[in-house]
Amino acid sequence: MKILHFALAGALALASFTGGALAQSNDDYLTIELKDGPVVIELRPDIAPKHVQRIKELAAAGEYDNVAFHRVIQGFMAQTGDVQYGDMQEGFRPELAGTGGSSKPDLPAEFSDVPFERGTVGMARSQDPNSANSQFFIMFAPGDFLNGQYTVVGKVVEGMENVDKIKRGDEANNGAVSDPDRMINVKVGK
């Protein structure tokens, strides 16, 4: 009984020290520096562990730095993350941005019942549900038609006003952006 008492006391002490038993790890956040300021995304490894791990790996390796927001549609979303063709400092191919991925294999879908609301971050993919790789998008507004069709990886918790200032694309050209804004720097943590 004493061992159980000490174990319980230790768990309570640890919980109070870390801010609560369910405190979010700093590693479960992604910070994107934009021209107008930072954007903090709370990642959701509980619903999309493989996709969140991929985003964290690419961010930690600097792969997302200087990557363009190649497709931005007013009232819908801003898409980025094409590390193959979207790096605006190394090998930028605007005509191909949005068609590439990373050197890693595509991921199997991790669909959930988390809805696409303003600030939701989802993984971009082709028509194949199991084709997400490195690209993701941030919702400007709710998109119920995406629910259960795309993998949700997180939600913007700080800096949505900076997302709102991302340069919009040509609606007649599916949101393609000429001279696009970019993710200046992306890091794991806040």
GROMACS .gro file of C-alpha atoms in nm, residues 30-42 69 138 155-166 182-187 189-190:
model
   35
   30LEU     CA    1   0.483   2.394  -3.526
   31THR     CA    2   0.582   2.760  -3.566
   32ILE     CA    3   0.581   2.911  -3.914
   33GLU     CA    4   0.738   3.253  -3.961
   34LEU     CA    5   0.552   3.454  -4.226
   35LYS     CA    6   0.622   3.803  -4.359
   36ASP     CA    7   0.359   3.942  -4.122
   37GLY     CA    8   0.459   3.741  -3.814
   38PRO     CA    9   0.450   3.395  -3.661
   39VAL     CA   10   0.179   3.130  -3.687
   40VAL     CA   11   0.163   2.858  -3.421
   41ILE     CA   12  -0.006   2.531  -3.507
   42GLU     CA   13  -0.105   2.277  -3.244
   69PHE     CA   14   0.218   2.930  -5.069
  138ILE     CA   15  -0.459   2.612  -4.369
  155LYS     CA   16  -0.508   2.378  -3.593
  156VAL     CA   17  -0.373   2.733  -3.582
  157VAL     CA   18  -0.376   2.847  -3.218
  158GLU     CA   19  -0.184   3.175  -3.259
  159GLY     CA   20  -0.130   3.409  -3.554
  160MET     CA   21  -0.435   3.341  -3.770
  161GLU     CA   22  -0.435   3.713  -3.849
  162ASN     CA   23  -0.098   3.654  -4.021
  163VAL     CA   24  -0.242   3.366  -4.224
  164ASP     CA   25  -0.521   3.600  -4.335
  165LYS     CA   26  -0.258   3.830  -4.491
  166ILE     CA   27  -0.109   3.563  -4.722
  182ARG     CA   28   0.648   3.193  -4.846
  183MET     CA   29   0.708   3.021  -4.517
  184ILE     CA   30   1.027   3.204  -4.419
  185ASN     CA   31   1.118   2.960  -4.144
  186VAL     CA   32   0.943   2.658  -3.995
  187LYS     CA   33   1.039   2.496  -3.666
  189GLY     CA   34   0.790   2.393  -3.103
  190LYS     CA   35   0.665   2.737  -3.005
   0.00000   0.00000   0.00000
